[in-house]
mmCIF file of C-alpha atoms and ligand atoms in Angstrom:
data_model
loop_
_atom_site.group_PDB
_atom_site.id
_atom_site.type_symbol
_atom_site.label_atom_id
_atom_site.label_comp_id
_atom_site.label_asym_id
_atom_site.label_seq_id
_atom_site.Cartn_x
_atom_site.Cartn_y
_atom_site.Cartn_z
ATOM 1 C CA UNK A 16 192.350 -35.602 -148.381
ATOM 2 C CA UNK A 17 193.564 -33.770 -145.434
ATOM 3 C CA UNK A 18 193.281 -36.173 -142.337
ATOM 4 C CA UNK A 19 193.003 -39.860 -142.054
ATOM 5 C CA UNK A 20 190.411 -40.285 -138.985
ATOM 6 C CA UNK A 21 189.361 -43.087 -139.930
ATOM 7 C CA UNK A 22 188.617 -45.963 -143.041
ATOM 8 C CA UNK A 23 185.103 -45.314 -143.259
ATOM 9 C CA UNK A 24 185.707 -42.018 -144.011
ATOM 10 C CA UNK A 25 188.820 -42.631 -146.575
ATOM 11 C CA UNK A 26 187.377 -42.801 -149.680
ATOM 12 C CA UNK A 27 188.334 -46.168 -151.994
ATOM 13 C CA UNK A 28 190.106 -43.866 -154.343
ATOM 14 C CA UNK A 29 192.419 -42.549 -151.397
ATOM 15 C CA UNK A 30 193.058 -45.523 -149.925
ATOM 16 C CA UNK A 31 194.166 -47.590 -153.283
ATOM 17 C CA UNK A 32 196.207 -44.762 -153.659
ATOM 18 C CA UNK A 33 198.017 -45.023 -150.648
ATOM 19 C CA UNK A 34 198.542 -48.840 -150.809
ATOM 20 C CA UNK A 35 199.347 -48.448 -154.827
ATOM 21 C CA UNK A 36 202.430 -45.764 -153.308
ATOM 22 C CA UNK A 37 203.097 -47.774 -150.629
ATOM 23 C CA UNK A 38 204.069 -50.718 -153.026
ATOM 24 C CA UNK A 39 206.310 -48.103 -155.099
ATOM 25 C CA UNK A 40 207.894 -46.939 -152.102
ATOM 26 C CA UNK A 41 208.868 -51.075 -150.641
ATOM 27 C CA UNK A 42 210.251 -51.445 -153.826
ATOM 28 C CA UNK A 43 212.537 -48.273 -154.272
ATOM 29 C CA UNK A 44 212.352 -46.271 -151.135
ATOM 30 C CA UNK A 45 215.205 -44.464 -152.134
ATOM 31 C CA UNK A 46 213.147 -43.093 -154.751
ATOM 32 C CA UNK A 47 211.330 -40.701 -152.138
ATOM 33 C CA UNK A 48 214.421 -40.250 -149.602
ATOM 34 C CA UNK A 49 213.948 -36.414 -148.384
ATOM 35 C CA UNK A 50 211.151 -35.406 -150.484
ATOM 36 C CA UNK A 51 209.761 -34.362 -147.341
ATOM 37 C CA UNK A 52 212.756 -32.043 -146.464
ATOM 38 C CA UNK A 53 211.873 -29.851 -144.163
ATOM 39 C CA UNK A 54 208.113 -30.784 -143.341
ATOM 40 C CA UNK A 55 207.715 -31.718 -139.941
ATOM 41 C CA UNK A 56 205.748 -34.967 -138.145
ATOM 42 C CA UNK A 57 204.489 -34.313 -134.099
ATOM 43 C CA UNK A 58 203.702 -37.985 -133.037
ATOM 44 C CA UNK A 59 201.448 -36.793 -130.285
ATOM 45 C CA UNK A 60 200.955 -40.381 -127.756
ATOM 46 C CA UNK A 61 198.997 -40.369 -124.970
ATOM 47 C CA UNK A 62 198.844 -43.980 -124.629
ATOM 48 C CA UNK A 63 202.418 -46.500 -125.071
ATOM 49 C CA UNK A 64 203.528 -48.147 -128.205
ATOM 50 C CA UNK A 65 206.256 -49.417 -129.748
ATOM 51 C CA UNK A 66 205.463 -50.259 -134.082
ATOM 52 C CA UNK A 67 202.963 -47.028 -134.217
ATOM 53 C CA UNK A 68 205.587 -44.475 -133.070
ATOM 54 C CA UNK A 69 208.585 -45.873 -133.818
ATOM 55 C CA UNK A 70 207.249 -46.582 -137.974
ATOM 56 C CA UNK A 71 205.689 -43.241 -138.315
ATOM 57 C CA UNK A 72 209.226 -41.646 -136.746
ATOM 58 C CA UNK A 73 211.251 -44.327 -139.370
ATOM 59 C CA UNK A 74 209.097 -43.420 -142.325
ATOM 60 C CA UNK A 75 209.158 -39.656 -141.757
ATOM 61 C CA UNK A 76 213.089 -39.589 -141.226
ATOM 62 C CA UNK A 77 213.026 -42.077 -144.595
ATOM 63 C CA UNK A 78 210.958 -38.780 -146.505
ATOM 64 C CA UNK A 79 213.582 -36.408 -144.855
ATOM 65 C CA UNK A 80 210.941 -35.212 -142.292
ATOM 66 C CA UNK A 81 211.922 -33.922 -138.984
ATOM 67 C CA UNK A 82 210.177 -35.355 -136.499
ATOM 68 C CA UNK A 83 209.502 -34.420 -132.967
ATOM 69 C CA UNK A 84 208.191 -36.773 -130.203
ATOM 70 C CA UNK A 85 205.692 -36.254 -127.302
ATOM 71 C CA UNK A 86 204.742 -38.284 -125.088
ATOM 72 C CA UNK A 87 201.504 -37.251 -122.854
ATOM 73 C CA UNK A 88 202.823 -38.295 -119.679
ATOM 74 C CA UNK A 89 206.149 -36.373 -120.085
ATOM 75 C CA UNK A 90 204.353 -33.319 -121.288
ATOM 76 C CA UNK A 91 202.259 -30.241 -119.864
ATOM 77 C CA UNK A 92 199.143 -33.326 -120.417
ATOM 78 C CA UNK A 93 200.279 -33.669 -116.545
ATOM 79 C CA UNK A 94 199.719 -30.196 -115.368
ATOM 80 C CA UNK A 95 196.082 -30.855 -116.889
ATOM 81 C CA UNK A 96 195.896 -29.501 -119.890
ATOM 82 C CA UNK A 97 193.153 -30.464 -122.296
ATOM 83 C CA UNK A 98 193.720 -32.320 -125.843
ATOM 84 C CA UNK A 99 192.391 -30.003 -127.722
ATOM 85 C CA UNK A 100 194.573 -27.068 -126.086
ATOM 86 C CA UNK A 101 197.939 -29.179 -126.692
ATOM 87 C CA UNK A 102 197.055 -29.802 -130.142
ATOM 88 C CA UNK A 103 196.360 -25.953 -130.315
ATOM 89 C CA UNK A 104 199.677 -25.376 -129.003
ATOM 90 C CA UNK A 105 201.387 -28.043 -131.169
ATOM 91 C CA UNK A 106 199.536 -26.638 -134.176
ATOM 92 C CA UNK A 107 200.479 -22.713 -133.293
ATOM 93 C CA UNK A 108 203.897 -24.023 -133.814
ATOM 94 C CA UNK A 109 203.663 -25.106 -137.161
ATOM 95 C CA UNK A 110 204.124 -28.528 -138.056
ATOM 96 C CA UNK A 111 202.783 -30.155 -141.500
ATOM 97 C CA UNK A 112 201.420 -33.176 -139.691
ATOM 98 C CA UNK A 113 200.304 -34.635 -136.516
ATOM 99 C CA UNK A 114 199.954 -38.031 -135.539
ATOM 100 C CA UNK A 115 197.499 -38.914 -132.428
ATOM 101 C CA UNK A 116 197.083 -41.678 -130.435
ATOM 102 C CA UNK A 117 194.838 -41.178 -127.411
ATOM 103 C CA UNK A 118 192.844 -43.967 -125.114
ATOM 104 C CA UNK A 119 188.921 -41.994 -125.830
ATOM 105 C CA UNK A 120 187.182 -43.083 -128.538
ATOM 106 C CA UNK A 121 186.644 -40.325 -131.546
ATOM 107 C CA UNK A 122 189.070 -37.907 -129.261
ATOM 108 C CA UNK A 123 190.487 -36.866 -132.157
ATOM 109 C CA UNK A 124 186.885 -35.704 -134.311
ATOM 110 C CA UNK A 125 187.068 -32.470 -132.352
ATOM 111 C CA UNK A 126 190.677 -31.911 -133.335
ATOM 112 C CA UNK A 127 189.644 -31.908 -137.313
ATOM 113 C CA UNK A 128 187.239 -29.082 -136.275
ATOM 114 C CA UNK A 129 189.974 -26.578 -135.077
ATOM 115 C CA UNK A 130 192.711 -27.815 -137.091
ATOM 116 C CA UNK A 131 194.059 -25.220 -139.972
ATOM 117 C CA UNK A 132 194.030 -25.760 -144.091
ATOM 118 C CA UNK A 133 197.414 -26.934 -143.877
ATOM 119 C CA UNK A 134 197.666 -29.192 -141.294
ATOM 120 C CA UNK A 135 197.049 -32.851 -141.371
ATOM 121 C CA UNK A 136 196.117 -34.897 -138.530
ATOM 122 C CA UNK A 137 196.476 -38.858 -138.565
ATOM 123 C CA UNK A 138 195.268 -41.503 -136.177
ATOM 124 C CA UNK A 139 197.197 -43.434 -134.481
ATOM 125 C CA UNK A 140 194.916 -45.303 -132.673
ATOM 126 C CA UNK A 141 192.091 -43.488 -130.545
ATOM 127 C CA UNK A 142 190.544 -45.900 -128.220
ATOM 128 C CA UNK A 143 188.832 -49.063 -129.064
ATOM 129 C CA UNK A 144 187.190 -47.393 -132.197
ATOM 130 C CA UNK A 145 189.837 -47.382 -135.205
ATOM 131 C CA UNK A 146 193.204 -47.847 -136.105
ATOM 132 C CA UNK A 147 193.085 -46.702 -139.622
ATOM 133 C CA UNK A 148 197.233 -47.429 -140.460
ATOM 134 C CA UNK A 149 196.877 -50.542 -138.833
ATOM 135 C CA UNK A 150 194.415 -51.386 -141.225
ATOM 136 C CA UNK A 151 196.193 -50.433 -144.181
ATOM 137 C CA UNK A 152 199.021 -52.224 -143.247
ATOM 138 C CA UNK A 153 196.914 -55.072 -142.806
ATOM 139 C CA UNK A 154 195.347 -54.664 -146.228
ATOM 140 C CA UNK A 155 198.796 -54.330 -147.803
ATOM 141 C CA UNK A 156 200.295 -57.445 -146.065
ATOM 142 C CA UNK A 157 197.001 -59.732 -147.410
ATOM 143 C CA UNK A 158 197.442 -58.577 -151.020
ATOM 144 C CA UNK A 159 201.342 -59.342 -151.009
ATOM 145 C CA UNK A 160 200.040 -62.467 -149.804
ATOM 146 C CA UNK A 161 196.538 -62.865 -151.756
ATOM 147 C CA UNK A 162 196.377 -60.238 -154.869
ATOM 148 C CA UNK A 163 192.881 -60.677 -155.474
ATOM 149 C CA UNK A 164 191.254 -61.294 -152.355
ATOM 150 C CA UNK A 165 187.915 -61.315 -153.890
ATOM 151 C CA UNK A 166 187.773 -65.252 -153.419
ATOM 152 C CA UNK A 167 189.361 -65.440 -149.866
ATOM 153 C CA UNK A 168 188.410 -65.752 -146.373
ATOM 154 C CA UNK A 169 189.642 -63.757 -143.746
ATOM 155 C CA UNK A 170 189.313 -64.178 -139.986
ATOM 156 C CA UNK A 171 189.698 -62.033 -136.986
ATOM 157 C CA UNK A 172 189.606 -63.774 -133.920
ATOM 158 C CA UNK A 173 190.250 -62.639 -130.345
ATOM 159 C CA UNK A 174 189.288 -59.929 -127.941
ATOM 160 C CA UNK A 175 187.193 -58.384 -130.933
ATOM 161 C CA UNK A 176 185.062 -55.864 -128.527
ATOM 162 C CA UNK A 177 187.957 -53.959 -127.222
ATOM 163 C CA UNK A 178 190.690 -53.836 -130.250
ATOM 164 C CA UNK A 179 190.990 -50.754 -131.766
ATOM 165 C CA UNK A 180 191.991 -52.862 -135.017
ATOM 166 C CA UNK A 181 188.369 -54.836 -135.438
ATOM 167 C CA UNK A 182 186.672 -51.515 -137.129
ATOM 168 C CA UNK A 183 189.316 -50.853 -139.173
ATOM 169 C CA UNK A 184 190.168 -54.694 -140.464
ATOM 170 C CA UNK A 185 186.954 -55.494 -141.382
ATOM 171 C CA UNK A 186 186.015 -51.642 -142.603
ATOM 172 C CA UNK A 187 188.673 -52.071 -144.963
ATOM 173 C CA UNK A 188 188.450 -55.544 -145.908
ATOM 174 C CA UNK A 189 184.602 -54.804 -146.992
ATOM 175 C CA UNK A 190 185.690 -51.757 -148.820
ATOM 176 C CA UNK A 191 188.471 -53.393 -150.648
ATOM 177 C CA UNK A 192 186.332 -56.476 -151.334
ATOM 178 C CA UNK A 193 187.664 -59.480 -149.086
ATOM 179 C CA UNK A 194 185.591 -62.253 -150.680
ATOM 180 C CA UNK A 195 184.248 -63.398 -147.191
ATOM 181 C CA UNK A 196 184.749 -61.929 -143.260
ATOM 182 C CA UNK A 197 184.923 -63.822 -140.264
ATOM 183 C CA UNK A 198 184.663 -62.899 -136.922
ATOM 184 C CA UNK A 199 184.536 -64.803 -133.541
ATOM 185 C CA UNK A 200 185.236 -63.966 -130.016
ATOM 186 C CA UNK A 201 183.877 -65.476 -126.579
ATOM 187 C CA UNK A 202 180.305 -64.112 -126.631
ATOM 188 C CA UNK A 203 181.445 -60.990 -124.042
ATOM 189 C CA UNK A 204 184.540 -59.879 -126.137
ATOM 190 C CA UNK A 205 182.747 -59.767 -129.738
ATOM 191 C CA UNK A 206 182.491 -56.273 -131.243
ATOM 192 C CA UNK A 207 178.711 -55.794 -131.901
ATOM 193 C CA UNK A 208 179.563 -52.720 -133.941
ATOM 194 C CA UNK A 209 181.755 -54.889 -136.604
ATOM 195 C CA UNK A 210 178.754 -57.537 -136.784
ATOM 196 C CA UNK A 211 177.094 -55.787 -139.721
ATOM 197 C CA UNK A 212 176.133 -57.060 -143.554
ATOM 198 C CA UNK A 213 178.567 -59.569 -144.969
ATOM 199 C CA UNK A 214 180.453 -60.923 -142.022
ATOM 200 C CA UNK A 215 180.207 -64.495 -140.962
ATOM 201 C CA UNK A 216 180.164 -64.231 -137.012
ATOM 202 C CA UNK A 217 181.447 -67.644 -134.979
ATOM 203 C CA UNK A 218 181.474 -68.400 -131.394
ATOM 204 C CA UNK A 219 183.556 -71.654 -131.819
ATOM 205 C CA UNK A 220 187.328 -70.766 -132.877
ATOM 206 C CA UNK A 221 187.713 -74.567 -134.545
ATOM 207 C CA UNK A 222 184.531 -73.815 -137.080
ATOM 208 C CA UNK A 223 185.841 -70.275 -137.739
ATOM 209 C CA UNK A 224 188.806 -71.480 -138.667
ATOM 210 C CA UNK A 225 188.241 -73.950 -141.130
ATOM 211 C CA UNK A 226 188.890 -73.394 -144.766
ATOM 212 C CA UNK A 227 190.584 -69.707 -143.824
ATOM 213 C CA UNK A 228 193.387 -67.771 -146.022
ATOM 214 C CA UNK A 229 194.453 -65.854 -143.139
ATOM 215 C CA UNK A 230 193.671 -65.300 -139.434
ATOM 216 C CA UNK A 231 194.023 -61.956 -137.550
ATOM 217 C CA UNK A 232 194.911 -63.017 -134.010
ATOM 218 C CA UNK A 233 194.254 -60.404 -131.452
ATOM 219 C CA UNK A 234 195.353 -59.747 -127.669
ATOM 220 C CA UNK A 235 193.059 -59.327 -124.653
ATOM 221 C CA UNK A 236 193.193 -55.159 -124.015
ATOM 222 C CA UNK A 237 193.417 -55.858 -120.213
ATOM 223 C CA UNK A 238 194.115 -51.532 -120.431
ATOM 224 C CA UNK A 239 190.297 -51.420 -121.813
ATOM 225 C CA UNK A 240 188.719 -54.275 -119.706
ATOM 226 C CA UNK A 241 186.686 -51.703 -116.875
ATOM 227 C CA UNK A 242 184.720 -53.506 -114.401
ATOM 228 C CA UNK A 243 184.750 -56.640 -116.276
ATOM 229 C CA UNK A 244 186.739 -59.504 -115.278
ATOM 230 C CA UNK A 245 190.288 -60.525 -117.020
ATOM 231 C CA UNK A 246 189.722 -64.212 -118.703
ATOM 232 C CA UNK A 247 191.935 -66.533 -117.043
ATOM 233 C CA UNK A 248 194.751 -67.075 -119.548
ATOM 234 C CA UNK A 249 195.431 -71.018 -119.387
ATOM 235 C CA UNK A 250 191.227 -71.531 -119.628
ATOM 236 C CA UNK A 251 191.358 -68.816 -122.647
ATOM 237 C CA UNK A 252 194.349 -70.315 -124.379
ATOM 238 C CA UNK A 253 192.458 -73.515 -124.247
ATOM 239 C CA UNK A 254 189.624 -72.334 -126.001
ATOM 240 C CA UNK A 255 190.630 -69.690 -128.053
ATOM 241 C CA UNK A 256 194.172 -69.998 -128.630
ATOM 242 C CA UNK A 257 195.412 -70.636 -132.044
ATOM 243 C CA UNK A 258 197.856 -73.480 -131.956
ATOM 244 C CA UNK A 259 199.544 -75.375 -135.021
ATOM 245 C CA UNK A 260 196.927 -78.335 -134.388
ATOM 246 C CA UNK A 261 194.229 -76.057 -134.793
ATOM 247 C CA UNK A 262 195.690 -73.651 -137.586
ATOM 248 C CA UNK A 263 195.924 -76.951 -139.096
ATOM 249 C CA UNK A 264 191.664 -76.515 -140.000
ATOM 250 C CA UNK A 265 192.769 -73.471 -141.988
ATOM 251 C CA UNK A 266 193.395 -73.369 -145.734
ATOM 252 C CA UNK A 267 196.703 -74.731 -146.755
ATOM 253 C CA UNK A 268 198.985 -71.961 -146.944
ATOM 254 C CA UNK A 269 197.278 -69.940 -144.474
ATOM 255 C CA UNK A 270 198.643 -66.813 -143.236
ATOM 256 C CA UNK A 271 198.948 -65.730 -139.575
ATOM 257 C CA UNK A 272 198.683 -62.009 -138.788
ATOM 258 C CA UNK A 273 198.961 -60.287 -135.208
ATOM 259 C CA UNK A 274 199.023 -56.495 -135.104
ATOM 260 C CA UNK A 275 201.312 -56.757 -131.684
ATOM 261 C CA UNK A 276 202.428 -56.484 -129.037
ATOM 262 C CA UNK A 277 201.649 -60.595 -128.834
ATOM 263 C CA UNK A 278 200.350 -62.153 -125.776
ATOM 264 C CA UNK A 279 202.462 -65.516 -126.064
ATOM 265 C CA UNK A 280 200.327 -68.852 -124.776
ATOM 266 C CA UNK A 281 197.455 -66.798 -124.477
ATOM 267 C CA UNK A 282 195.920 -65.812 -127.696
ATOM 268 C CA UNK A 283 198.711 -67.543 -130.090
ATOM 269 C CA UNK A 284 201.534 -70.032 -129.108
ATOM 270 C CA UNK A 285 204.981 -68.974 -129.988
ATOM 271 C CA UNK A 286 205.182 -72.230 -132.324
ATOM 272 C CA UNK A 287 202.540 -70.326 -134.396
ATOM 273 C CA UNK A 288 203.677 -66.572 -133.986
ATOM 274 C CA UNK A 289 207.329 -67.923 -134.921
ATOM 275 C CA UNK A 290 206.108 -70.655 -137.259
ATOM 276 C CA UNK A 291 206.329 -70.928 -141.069
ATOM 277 C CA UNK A 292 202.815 -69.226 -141.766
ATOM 278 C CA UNK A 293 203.331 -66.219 -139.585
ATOM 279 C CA UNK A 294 203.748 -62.750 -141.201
ATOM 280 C CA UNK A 295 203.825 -60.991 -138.021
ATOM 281 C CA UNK A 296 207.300 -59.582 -138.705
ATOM 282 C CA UNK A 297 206.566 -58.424 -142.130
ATOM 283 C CA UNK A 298 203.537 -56.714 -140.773
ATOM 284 C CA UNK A 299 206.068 -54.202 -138.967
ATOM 285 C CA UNK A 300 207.970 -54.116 -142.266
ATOM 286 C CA UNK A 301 205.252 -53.035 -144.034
ATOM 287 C CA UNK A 302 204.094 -50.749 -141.657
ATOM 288 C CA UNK A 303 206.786 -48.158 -142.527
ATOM 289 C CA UNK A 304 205.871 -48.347 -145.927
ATOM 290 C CA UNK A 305 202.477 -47.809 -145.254
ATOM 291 C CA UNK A 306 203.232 -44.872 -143.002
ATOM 292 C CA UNK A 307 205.608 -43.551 -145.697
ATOM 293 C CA UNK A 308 203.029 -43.789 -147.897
ATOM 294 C CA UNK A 309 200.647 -42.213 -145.667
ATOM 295 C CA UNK A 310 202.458 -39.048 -144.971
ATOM 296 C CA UNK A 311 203.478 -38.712 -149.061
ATOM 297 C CA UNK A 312 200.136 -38.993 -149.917
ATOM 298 C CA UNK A 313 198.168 -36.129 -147.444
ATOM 299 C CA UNK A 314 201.557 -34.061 -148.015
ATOM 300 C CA UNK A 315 201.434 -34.574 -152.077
ATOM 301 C CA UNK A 316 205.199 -35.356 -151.716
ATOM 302 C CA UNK A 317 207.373 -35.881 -154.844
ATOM 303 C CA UNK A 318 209.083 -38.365 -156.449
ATOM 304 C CA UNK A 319 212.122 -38.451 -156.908
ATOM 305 C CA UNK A 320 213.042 -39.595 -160.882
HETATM 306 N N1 LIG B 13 199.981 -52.529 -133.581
HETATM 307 C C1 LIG B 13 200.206 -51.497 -132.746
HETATM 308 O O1 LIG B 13 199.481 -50.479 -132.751
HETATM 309 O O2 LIG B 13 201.277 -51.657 -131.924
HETATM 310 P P1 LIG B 13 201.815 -50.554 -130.904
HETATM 311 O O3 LIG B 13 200.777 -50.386 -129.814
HETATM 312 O O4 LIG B 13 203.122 -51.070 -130.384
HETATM 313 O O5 LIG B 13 201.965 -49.261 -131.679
#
């Protein structure tokens, strides 16, 4: 494996690996502390973001990576200079890895096409087509929560059309064999690429949720909205807000995921997003191991006895 683009092109056997490392490494990170001495991360951002940058920074430094930071707007980007000739430059320089996040979706296909034998590139979110370490965060977080999720429901529920995270939830959930996928949105923000074989699609948030083992709440991308209108938030909260009345419909025990940044009293009410079944925090935990995990496995890092 040299890139992660994307989960439908990780292959099952990659991606257990990674989450089957990622475990090893929450358990005894200390176990892999600097077996990336001297390998070096370029977290390439051409679009904001606070868990991405900051977990793949924390989990390189945790592997002993160096790590160096750029962010387009405070970069030659500004002079107009293209992606692929930054990533040229970036590469000519050296680095073992580079992480991408850019707004265009599949911006970073024609990177894998110039990019040298030794150099990995990883997305960090291109667009509103996939966010594949979101995902396996996501993934990670359910099983700590559900370890065989072959007989649970999962929902995602939001602005579905826009969300780089849709794909890549449901991608992986089908791969890894979520027992059943939900999906519901207001009939304008539903992803019609996600709406394929297996998932359950809803346009009423109270029937989605009933009987679910977890809900994916997701924010309105007002960044990706174009010509169309923003929803009015009080009117959207009303109908598609999750609230502790309505989580009430879900399974006992259900768990409450947000990939951030959180829209609060729009999408989800802070009695929810700080409430008892909310894993929102350990989400961002997880996501360094993940990331750890991530780098170890393209760079075939050791571990340490
Ligand atoms: N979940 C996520 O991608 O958050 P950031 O935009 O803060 O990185």
């Amino acid at each position: 494996m040299q890139h992660l683009i994307d989960i439908d092109s990780t292959s099952v056997n990659d991606l257990e690996a990674i989450l089957s490392l990622a475990g090893h490494i929450a358990v005894a990170p200390e176990r892999f502390q600097d077996s990336g001495r001297d390998r070096v991360l370029v977290n390439l951002f051409y679009e904001p973001s606070t868990r991405t940058r900051v977990s793949f920074e924390l989990a390189a430094m945790r592997l002993g990576l160096r790590v160096i930071n750029v962010a387009a707007s405070d970069s030659s980007v500004r002079k107009g200079e293209t992606l692929e000739d930054t990533f040229l430059s970036l590469q000519a320089m050296g680095p073992d890895c580079i992480a991408v996040r850019h707004p265009t979706n599949g911006a970073l296909a024609e990177l894998t096409g110039v990019a040298e034998p030794g150099l990995h590139i990883i997305n960090a979110g291109d667009g509103s087509r996939a966010h594949p370490t979101q995902a396996l965060l996501d993934m990670f977080t359910l099983r700590r929560h559900y370890p065989d999720l072959s007989g649970r429901t999962v929902l995602v529920a939001g602005d579905l059309h826009h969300s780089r995270v849709t794909s890549s939830d449901v991608a992986i959930l089908k791969k890894l064999g979520a027992g059943e996928i939900r999906l519901c949105a207001p009939s304008e923000l539903m992803a019609a690429s996600a709406v394929t074989d297996g998932v359950r699609v809803f346009d009423d948030f109270d029937a989605a949720l009933e009987g679910v083992d977890a809900v994916m709440m997701l924010r309105i991308q007002h960044e990706r909205l174009g010509a169309m209108d923003a929803p009015d938030g009080e009117d959207y909260h009303q109908h598609w807000g999750l609230t502790n009345d309505r989580l009430a419909l879900a399974a006992p025990g259900c768990i409450v995921m947000h990939p951030g940044p959180m829209n609060r009293g729009v999408e989800i009410t802070s009695e929810v997003a700080d409430g008892p079944r909310s894993v929102i925090r350990e989400q961002v935990t997880n996501g360094v191991w993940v990331r750890m995990a991530v780098l170890a496995h393209l760079l075939k890092l050791p571990t340490n006895p």
